[in-house]
Short mmCIF file of C-alpha atoms and ligand atoms in Angstrom, two decimals:
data_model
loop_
_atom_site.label_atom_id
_atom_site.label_comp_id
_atom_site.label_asym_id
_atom_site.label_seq_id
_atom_site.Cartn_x
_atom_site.Cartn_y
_atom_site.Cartn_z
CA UNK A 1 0.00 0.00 0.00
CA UNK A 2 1.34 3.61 -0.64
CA UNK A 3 2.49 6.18 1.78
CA UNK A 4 -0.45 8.44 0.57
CA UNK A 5 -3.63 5.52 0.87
CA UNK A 6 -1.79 5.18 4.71
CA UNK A 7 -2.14 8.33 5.32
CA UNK A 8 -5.78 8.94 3.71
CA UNK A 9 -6.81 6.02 5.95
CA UNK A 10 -6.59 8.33 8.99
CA UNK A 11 -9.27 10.50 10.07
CA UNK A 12 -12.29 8.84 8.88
CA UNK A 13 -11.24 5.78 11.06
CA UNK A 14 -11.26 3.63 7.55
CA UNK A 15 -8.41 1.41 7.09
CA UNK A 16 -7.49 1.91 3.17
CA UNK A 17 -8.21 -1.93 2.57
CA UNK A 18 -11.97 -0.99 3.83
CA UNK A 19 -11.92 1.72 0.99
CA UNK A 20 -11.07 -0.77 -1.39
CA UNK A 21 -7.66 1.03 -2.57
CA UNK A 22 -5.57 -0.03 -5.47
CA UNK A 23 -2.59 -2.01 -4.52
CA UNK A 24 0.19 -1.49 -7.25
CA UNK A 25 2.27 1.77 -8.16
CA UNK A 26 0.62 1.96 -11.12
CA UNK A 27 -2.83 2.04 -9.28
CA UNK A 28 -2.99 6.19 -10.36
CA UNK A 29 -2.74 5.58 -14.15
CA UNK A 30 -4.98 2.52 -14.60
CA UNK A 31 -7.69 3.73 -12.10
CA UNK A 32 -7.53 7.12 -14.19
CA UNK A 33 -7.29 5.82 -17.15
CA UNK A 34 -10.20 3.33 -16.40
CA UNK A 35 -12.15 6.18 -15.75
CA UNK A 36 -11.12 8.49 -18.51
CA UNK A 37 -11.32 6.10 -21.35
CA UNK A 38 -14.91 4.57 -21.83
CA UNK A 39 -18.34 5.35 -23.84
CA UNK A 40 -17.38 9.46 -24.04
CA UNK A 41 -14.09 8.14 -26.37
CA UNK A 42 -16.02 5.68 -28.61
CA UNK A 43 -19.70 6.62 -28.37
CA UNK A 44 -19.71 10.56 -27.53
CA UNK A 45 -16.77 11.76 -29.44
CA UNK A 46 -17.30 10.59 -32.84
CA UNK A 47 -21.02 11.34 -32.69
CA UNK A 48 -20.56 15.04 -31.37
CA UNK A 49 -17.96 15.83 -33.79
CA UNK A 50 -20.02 14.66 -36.39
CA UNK A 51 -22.63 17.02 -35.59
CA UNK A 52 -20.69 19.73 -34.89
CA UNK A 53 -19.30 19.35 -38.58
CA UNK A 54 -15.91 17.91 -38.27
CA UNK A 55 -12.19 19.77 -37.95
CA UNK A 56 -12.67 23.01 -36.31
CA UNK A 57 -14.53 21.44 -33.02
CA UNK A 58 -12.24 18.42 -33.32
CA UNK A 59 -9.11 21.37 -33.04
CA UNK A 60 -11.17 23.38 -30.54
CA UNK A 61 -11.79 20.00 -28.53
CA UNK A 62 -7.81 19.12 -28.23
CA UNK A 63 -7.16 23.07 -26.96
CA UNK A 64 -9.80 22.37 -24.50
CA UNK A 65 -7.85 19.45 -23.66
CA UNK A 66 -4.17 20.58 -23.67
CA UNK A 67 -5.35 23.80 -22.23
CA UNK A 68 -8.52 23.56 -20.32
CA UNK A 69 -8.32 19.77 -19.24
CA UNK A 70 -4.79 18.93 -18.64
CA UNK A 71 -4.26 21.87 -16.18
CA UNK A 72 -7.15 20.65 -13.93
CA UNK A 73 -6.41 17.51 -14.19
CA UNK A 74 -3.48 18.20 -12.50
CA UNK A 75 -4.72 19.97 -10.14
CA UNK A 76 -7.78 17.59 -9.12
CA UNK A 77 -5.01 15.02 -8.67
CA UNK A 78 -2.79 17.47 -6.62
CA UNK A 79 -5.59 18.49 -4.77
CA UNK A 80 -6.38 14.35 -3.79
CA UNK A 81 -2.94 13.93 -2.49
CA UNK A 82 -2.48 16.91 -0.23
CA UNK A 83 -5.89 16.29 1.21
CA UNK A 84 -5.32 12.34 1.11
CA UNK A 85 -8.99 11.33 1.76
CA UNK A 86 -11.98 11.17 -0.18
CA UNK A 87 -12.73 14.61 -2.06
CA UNK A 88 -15.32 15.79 0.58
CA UNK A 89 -12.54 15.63 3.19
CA UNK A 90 -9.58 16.51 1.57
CA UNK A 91 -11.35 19.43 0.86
CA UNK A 92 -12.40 19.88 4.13
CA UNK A 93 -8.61 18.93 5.20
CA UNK A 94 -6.83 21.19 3.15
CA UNK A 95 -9.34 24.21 3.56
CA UNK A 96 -8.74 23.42 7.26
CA UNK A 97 -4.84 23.67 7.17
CA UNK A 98 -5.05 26.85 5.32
CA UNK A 99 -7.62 28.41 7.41
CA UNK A 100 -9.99 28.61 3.89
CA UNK A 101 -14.04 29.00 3.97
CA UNK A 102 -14.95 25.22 4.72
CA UNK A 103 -17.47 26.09 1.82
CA UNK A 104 -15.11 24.95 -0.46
CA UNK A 105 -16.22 21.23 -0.09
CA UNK A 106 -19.52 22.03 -1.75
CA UNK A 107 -17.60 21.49 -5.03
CA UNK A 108 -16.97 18.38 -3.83
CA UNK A 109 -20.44 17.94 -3.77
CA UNK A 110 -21.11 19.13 -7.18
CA UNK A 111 -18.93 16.71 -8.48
CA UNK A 112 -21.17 13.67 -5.97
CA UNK A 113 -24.33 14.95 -7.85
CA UNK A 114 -22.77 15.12 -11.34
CA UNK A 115 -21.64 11.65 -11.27
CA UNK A 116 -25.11 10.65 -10.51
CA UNK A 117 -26.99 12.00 -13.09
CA UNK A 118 -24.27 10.73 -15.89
CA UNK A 119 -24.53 7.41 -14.99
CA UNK A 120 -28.52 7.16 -14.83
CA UNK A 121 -28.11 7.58 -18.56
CA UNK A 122 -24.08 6.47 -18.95
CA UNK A 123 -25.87 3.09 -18.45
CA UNK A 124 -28.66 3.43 -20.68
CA UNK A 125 -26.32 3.66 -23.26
CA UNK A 126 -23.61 0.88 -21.36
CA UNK A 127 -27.28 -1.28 -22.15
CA UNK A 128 -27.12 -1.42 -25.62
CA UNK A 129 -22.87 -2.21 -25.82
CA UNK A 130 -24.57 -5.11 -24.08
CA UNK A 131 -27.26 -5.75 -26.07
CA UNK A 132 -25.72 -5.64 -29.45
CA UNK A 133 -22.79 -8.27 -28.10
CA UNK A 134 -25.50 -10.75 -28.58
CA UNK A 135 -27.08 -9.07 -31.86
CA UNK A 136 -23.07 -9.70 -33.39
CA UNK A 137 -22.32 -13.10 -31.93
CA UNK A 138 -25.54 -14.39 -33.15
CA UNK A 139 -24.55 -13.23 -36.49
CA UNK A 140 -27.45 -10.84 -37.31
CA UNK A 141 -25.09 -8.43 -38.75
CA UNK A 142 -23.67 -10.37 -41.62
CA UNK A 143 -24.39 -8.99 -44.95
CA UNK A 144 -26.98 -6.78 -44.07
CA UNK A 145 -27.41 -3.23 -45.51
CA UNK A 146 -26.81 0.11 -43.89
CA UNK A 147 -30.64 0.55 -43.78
CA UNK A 148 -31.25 -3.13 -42.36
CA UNK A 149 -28.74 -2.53 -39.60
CA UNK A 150 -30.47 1.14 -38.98
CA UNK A 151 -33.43 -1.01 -38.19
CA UNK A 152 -31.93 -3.15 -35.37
CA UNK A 153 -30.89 -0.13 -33.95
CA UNK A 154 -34.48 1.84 -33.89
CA UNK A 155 -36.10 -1.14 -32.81
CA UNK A 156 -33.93 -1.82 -29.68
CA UNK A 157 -34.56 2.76 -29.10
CA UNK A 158 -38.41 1.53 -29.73
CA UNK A 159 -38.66 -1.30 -27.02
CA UNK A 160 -38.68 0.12 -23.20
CA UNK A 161 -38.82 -3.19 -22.25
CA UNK A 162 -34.99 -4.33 -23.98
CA UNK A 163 -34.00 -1.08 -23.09
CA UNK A 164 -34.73 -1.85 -19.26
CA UNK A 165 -33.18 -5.17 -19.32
CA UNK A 166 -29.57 -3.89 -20.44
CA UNK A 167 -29.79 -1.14 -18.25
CA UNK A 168 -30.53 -3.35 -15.35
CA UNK A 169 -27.98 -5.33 -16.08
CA UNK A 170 -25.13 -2.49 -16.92
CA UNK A 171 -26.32 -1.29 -13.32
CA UNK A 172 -26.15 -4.41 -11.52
CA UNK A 173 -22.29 -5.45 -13.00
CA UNK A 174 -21.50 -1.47 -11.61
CA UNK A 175 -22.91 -1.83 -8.41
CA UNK A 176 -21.77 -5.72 -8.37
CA UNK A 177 -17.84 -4.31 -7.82
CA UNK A 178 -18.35 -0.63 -6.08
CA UNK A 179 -20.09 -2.78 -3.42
CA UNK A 180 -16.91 -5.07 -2.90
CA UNK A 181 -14.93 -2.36 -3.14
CA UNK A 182 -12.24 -1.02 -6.47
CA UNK A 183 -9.57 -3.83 -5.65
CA UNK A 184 -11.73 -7.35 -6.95
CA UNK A 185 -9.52 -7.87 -10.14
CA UNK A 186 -10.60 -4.38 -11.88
CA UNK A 187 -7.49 -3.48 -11.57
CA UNK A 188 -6.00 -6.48 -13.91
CA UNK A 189 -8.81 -6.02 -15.75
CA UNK A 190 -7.88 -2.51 -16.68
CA UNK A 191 -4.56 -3.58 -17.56
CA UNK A 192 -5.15 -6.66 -20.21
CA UNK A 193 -8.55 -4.50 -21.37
CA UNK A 194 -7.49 -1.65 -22.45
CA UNK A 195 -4.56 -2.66 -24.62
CA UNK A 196 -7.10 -5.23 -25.96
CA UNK A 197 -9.74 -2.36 -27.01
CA UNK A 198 -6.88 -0.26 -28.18
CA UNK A 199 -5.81 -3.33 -30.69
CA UNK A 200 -8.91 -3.70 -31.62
CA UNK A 201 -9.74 -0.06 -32.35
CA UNK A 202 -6.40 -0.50 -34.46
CA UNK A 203 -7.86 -3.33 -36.49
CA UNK A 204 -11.33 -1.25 -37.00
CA UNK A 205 -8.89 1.41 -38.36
CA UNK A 206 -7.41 -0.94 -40.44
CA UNK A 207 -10.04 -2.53 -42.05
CA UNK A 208 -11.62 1.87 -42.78
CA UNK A 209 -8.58 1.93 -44.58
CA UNK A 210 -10.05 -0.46 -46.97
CA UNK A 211 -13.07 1.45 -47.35
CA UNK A 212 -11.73 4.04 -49.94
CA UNK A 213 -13.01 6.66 -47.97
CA UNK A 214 -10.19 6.64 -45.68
CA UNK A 215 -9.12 10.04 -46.94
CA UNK A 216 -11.96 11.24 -46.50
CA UNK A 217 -12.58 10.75 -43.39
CA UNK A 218 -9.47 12.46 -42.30
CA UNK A 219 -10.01 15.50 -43.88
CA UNK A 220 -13.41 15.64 -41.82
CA UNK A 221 -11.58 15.46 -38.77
CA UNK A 222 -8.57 17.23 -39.06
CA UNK A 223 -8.95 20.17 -42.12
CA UNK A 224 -10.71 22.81 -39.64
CA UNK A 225 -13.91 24.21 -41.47
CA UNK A 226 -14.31 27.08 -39.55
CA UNK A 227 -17.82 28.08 -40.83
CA UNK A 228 -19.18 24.84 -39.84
CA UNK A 229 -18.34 26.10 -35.86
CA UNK A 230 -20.64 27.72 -33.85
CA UNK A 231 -20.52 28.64 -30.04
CA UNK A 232 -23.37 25.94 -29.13
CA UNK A 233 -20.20 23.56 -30.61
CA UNK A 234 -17.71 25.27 -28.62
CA UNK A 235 -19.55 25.05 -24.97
CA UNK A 236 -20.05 21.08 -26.25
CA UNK A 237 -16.35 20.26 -27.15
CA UNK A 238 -15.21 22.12 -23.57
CA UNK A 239 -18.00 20.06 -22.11
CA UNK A 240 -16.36 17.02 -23.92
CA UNK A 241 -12.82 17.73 -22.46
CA UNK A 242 -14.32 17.60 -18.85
CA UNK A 243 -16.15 14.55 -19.49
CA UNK A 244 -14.08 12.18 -21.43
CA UNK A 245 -10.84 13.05 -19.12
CA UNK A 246 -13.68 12.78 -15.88
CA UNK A 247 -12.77 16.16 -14.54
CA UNK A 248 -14.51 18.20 -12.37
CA UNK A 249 -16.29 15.87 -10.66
CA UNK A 250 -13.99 14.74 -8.22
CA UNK A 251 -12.66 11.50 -9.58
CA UNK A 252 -9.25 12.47 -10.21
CA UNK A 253 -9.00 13.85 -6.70
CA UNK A 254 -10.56 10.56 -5.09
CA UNK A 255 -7.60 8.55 -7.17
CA UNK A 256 -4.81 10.92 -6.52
CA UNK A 257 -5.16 10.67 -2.89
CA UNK A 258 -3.70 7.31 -3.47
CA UNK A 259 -0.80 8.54 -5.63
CA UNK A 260 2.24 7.65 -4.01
CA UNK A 261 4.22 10.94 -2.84
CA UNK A 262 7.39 10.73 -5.38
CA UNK A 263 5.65 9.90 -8.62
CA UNK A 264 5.41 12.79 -10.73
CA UNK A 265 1.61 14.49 -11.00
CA UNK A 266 2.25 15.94 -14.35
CA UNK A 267 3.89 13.18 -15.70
CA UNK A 268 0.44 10.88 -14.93
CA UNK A 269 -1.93 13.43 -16.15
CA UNK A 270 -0.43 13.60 -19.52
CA UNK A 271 -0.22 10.16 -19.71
CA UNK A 272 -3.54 9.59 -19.37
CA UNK A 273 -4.52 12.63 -21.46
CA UNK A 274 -2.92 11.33 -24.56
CA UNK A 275 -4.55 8.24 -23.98
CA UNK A 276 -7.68 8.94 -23.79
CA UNK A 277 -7.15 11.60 -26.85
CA UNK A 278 -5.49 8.80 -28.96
CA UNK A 279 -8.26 6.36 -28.08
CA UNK A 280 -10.79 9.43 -29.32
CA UNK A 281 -9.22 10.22 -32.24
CA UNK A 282 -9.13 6.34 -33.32
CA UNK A 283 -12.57 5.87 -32.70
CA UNK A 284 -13.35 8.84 -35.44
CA UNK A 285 -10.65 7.03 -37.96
CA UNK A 286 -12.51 4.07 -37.59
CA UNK A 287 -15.96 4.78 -37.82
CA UNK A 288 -15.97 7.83 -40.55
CA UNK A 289 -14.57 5.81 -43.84
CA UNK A 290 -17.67 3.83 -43.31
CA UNK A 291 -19.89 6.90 -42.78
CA UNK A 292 -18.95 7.81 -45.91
CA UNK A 293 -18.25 4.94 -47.91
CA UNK A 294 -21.92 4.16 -47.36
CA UNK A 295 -23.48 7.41 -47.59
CA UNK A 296 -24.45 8.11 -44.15
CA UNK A 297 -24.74 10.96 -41.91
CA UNK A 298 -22.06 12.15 -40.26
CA UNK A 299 -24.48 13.89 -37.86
CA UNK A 300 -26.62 11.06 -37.16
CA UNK A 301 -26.73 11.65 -33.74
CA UNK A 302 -26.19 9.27 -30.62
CA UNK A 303 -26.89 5.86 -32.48
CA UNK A 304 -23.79 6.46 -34.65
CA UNK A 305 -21.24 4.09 -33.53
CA UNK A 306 -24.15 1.26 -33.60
CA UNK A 307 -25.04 2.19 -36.79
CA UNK A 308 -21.70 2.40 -38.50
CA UNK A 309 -19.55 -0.18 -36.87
CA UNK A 310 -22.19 -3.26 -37.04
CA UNK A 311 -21.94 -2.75 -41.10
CA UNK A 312 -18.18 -2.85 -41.48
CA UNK A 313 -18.61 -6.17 -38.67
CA UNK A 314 -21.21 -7.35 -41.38
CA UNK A 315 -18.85 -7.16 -44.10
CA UNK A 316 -15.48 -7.73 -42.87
CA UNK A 317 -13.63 -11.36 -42.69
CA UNK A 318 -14.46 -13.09 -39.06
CA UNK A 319 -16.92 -9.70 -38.49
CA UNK A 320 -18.68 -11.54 -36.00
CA UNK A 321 -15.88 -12.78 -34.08
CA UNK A 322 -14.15 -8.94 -34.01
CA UNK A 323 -17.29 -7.72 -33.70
CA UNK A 324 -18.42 -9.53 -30.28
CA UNK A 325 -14.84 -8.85 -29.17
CA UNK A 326 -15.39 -5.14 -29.81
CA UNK A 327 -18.81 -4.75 -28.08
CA UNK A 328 -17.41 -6.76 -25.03
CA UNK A 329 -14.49 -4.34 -24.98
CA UNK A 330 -16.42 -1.67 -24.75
CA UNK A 331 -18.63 -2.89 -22.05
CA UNK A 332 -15.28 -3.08 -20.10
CA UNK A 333 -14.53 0.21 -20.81
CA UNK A 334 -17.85 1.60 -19.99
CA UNK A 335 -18.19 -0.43 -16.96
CA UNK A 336 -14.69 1.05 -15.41
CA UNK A 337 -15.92 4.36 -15.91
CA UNK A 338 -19.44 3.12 -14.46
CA UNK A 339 -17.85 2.38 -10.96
CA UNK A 340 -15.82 5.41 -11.11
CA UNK A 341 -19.26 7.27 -12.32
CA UNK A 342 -21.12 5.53 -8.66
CA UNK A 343 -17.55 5.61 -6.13
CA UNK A 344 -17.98 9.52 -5.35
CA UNK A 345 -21.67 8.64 -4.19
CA UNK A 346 -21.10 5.54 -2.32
CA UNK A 347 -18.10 7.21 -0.35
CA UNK A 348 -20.33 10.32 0.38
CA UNK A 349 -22.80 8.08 1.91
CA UNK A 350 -20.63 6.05 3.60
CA UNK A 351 -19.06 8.97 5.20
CA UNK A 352 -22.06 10.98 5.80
CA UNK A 353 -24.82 8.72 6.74
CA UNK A 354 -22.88 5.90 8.34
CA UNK A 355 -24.37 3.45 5.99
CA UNK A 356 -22.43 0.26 5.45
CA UNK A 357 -20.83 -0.18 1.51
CA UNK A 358 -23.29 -2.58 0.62
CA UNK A 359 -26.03 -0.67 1.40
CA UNK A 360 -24.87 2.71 0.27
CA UNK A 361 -24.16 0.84 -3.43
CA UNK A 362 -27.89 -0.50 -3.33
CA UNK A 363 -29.21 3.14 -2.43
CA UNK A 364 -26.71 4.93 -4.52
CA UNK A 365 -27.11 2.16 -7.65
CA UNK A 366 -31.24 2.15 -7.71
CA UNK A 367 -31.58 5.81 -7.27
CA UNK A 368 -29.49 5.57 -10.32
CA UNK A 369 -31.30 3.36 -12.19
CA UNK A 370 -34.88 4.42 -11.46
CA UNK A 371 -33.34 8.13 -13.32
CA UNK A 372 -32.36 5.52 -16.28
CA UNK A 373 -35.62 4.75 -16.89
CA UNK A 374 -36.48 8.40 -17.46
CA UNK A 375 -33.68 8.09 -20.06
CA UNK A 376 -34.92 4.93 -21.52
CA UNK A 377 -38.43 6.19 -22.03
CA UNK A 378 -37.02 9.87 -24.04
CA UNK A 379 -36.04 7.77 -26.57
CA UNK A 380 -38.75 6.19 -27.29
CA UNK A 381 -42.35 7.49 -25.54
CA UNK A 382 -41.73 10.20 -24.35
CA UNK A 383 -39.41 11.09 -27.33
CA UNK A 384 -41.69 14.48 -27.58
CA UNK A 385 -41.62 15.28 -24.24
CA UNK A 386 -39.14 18.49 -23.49
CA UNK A 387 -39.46 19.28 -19.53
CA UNK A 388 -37.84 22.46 -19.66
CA UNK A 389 -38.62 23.04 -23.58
CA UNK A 390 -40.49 26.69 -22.25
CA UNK A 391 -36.77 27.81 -22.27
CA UNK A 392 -34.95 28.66 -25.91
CA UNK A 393 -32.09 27.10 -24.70
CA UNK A 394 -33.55 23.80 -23.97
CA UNK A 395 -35.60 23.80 -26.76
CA UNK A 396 -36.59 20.39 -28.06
CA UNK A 397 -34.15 18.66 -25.59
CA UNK A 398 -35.67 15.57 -23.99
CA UNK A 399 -34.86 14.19 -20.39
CA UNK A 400 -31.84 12.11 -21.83
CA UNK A 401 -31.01 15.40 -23.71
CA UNK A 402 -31.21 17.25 -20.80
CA UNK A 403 -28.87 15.31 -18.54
CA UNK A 404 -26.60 14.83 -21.11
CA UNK A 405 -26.38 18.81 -21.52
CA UNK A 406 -26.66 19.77 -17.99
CA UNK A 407 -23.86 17.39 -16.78
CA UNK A 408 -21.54 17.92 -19.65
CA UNK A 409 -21.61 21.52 -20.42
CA UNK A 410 -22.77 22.91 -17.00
CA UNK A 411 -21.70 21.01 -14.00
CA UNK A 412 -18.47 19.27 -14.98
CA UNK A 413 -17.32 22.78 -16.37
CA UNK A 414 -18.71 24.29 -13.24
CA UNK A 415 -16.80 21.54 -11.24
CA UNK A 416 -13.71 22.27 -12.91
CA UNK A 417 -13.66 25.98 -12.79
CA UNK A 418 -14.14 25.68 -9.00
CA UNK A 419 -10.78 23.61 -8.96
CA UNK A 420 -8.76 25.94 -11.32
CA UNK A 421 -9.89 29.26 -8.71
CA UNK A 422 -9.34 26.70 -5.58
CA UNK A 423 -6.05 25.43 -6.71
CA UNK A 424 -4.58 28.66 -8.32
CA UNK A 425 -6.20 31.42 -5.97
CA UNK A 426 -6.41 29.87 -2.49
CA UNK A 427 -3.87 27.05 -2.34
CA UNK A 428 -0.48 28.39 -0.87
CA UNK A 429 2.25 28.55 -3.87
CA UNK A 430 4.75 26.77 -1.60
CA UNK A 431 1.99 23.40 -1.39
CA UNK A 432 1.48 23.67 -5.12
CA UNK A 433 4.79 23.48 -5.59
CA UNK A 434 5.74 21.22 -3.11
CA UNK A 435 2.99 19.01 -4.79
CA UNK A 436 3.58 18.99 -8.18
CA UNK A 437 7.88 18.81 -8.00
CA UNK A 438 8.06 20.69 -11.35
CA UNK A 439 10.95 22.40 -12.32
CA UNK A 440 10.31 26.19 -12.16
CA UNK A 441 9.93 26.92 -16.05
CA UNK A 442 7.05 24.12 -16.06
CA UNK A 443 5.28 25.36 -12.92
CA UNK A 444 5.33 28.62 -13.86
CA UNK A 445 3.64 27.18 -17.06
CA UNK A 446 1.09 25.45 -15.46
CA UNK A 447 1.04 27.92 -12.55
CA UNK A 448 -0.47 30.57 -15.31
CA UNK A 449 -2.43 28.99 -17.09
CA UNK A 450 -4.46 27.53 -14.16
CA UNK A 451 -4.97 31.05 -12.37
CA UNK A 452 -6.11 33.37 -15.50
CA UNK A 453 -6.39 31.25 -18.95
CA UNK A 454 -8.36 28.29 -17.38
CA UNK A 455 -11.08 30.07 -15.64
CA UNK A 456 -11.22 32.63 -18.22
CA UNK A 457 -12.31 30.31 -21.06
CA UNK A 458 -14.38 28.45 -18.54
CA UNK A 459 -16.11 31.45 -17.84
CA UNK A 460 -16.16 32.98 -21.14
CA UNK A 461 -17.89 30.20 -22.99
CA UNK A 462 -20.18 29.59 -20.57
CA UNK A 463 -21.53 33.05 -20.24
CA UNK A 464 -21.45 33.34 -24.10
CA UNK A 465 -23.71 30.37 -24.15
CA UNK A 466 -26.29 31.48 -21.42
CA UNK A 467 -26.48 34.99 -23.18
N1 PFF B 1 -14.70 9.63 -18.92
C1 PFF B 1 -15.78 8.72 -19.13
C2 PFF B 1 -15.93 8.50 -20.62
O1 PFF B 1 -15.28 9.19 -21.42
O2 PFF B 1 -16.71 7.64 -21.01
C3 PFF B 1 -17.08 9.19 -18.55
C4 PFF B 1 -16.94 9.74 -17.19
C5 PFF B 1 -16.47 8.92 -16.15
C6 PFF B 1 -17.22 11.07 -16.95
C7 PFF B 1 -16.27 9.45 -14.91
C8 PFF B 1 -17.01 11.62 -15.70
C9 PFF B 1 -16.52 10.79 -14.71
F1 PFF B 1 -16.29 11.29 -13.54
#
């Protein structure tokens, strides 16, 4: 066990092994990376960039990364190891130590509720990763036509009742390990998985070479088209940076309090930054030759991915073989970020309430899935029902829509701004510094851009947006 998980084992009277801690160095990078890489690299990306036209949000979406992300990533992870507890209490430790307003740990609790609503509908869409393992290995795929395939996919959207049954199930394999706590084999898991999905995200790429369209496709992602950017798509791809690196919730806090003291913060962030990016930036290689070798719509919306990828497993040699390997992949992926999605929750009422883990998971996890089925039933009838439609801004958008929008762009942003004015404002220098072991050139870097050009552009967009 590290020096830090020792030392975040103290005031709550938890021992780390009743946490369920990590056990290897390496415990930072595969937790975050866990978390970081899952349905927002393979599902969310390539959909949003198709309809937000392509190259200019896919550039605007790696600034928001290198600029807007990385920087708090750091600092939620710097923030979890000087506090060394869960992000409630670290908060409330550190504010403590420097005699702060114990307000701050309300962001904490931003982060609790944003973690919440993502995964009522995270696992919605975790459901039908599931359900379409079955639709490949059965070989229902094979030879069928981009419209046939289309029609698999509306008719699982049109049936509540399959929806319910993979969302059930996506919820009861998340709460299945936050209830035993992090350490029952995810973490070997994480470490055979994700090279796996990463090889076979290669292979996908490989075989949209083939397509003829593989040109194509890269000039839709990377040959910015500035007049196809507005500043709805700008407020999305800075939403996208704070989901798909899970910042601003807490979850890179709760894992760096477990980062052993001499391994290097900034190091670890980028690593997992370029990971997830690279894992991003595959997914859209793979799945736009076949958008376009087949004459579909880049901006098709949500169902993308299960639209375009079943067709090339139709086609290709041994489709249904890569293709059940693929979906199963991605259910690991999804599901790692699912625990890390319901951990900030469980804690809270563990630590709060005094319940016991397995019943804070079984409050925590229902709660949770009974807000699914409010997801489920968007897409299908209540697909015309907009709660808050009244308002211009929410025009249209349906509960799924909703959450999607209000966790994304508004309260992981929120989340993260709080952390870049915490860190670079209120912290002492000497802890950040102390921290983060950077030499002075780098710091000051990092130092900079956290205090003015994060929460600028944080601000900035969102305001633009609301006006
Ligand atoms: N980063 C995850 C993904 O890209 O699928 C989703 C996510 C997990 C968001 C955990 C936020 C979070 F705290």
């Amino acid at each position: 066990m590290s020096n830090a998980s020792s030392a975040a084992s103290g005031v709550m009277g938890q021992t780390p092994a009743s946490r369920g801690l990590w056990s290897s160095r390496f415990a930072f990078i595969l937790a975050a990376t866990g978390s970081a890489v899952g349905l927002g690299n393979i599902w969310k990306f390539p959909y949003i960039t198709g309809e937000n036209g392509g190259g200019a949000f896919v550039l605007v979406y790696l600034l928001c990364i290198a600029a807007v992300g990385l920087p708090i990533m750091m600092a939620e992870v710097m923030i979890g190891r000087r506090g060394g507890h869960s992000p409630v209490n670290s908060m409330r430790a550190i504010t403590k130590r420097g005699k702060l307003s114990p307000s701050w740990r309300w962001l904490a609790a931003v982060g609790v509720l944003a973690g919440f609503l993502i995964l009522s509908f995270y696992s919605v869409i975790g459901g039908w990763a599931l359900s379409y393992v079955g639709t490949t290995a059965t070989g229902q795929l094979t030879g069928q036509s981009a419209d046939q395939i289309g029609a698999i996919f509306s008719g699982l959207l049109g049936s509540p009742g399959k929806l319910l049954l993979w969302h059930t199930v996506f919820m009861a394999l998340v709460m299945l390990v936050v209830a035993r706590g992090l350490r029952g084999g995810l973490e070997r898991a994480v470490t055979i998985l994700m090279p796996a999905l990463f090889v076979l995200l290669l292979i996908m790429v490989g075989y949209a070479m083939t397509t003829g369209y593989f040109g194509e496709a890269v000039a839709f992602l990377f040959q910015p088209d500035f007049s196809k950017l507005t500043t709805a798509g700008v407020l999305v791809a800075m939403g996208h940076a704070f989901f798909t690196l899970s910042l601003g919730m807490g979850i890179m806090m709760a894992y760096g309090s477990y980062l052993p003291k001499g391994i290097s913060i900034a190091k670890t962030s980028m690593a997992v930054s370029v990971m997830d990016t690279v894992v991003a930036l595959l997914a859209g290689l793979a799945i736009f030759p076949i958008v376009f070798a087949n004459g579909l719509e880049p901006g098709a919306g949500p169902g993308l991915i299960f639209q375009t990828l079943p067709l090339a497993f139709g086609q290709m040699p041994m489709g249904n073989l890569f293709g059940t390997l693929f979906f199963v992949l991605l259910i690991f992926a999804a599901w790692t970020s699912g625990i890390s999605l319901l951990e900030p929750l469980v804690e809270w009422l563990e630590e709060q309430k005094g319940m016991n883990r397995t019943v804070s998971t079984l409050a925590a996890g229902i709660a949770c899935w009974l807000l699914g089925i409010a997801s489920i039933l968007s897409l299908n009838l209540w697909s015309d029902f907009a709660p808050l439609g009244m308002f211009s801004m929410f025009e249209g958008k349906t509960v799924f829509d909703l959450l999607d929008f209000l966790t994304a762009n508004i309260l992981l942003p929120l989340g993260g701004l709080l952390v870049a004015v915490f860190a670079g404002w209120f912290m002492s220098r000497e802890a950040l510094e102390d921290e983060l072991a950077l030499a002075p050139a780098s710091f000051s870097m990092w130092y900079r851009t956290l205090r003015y050009f994060t929460p600028v552009a944080v601000a900035v967009v969102f305001i633009y947006n609301l006006v």
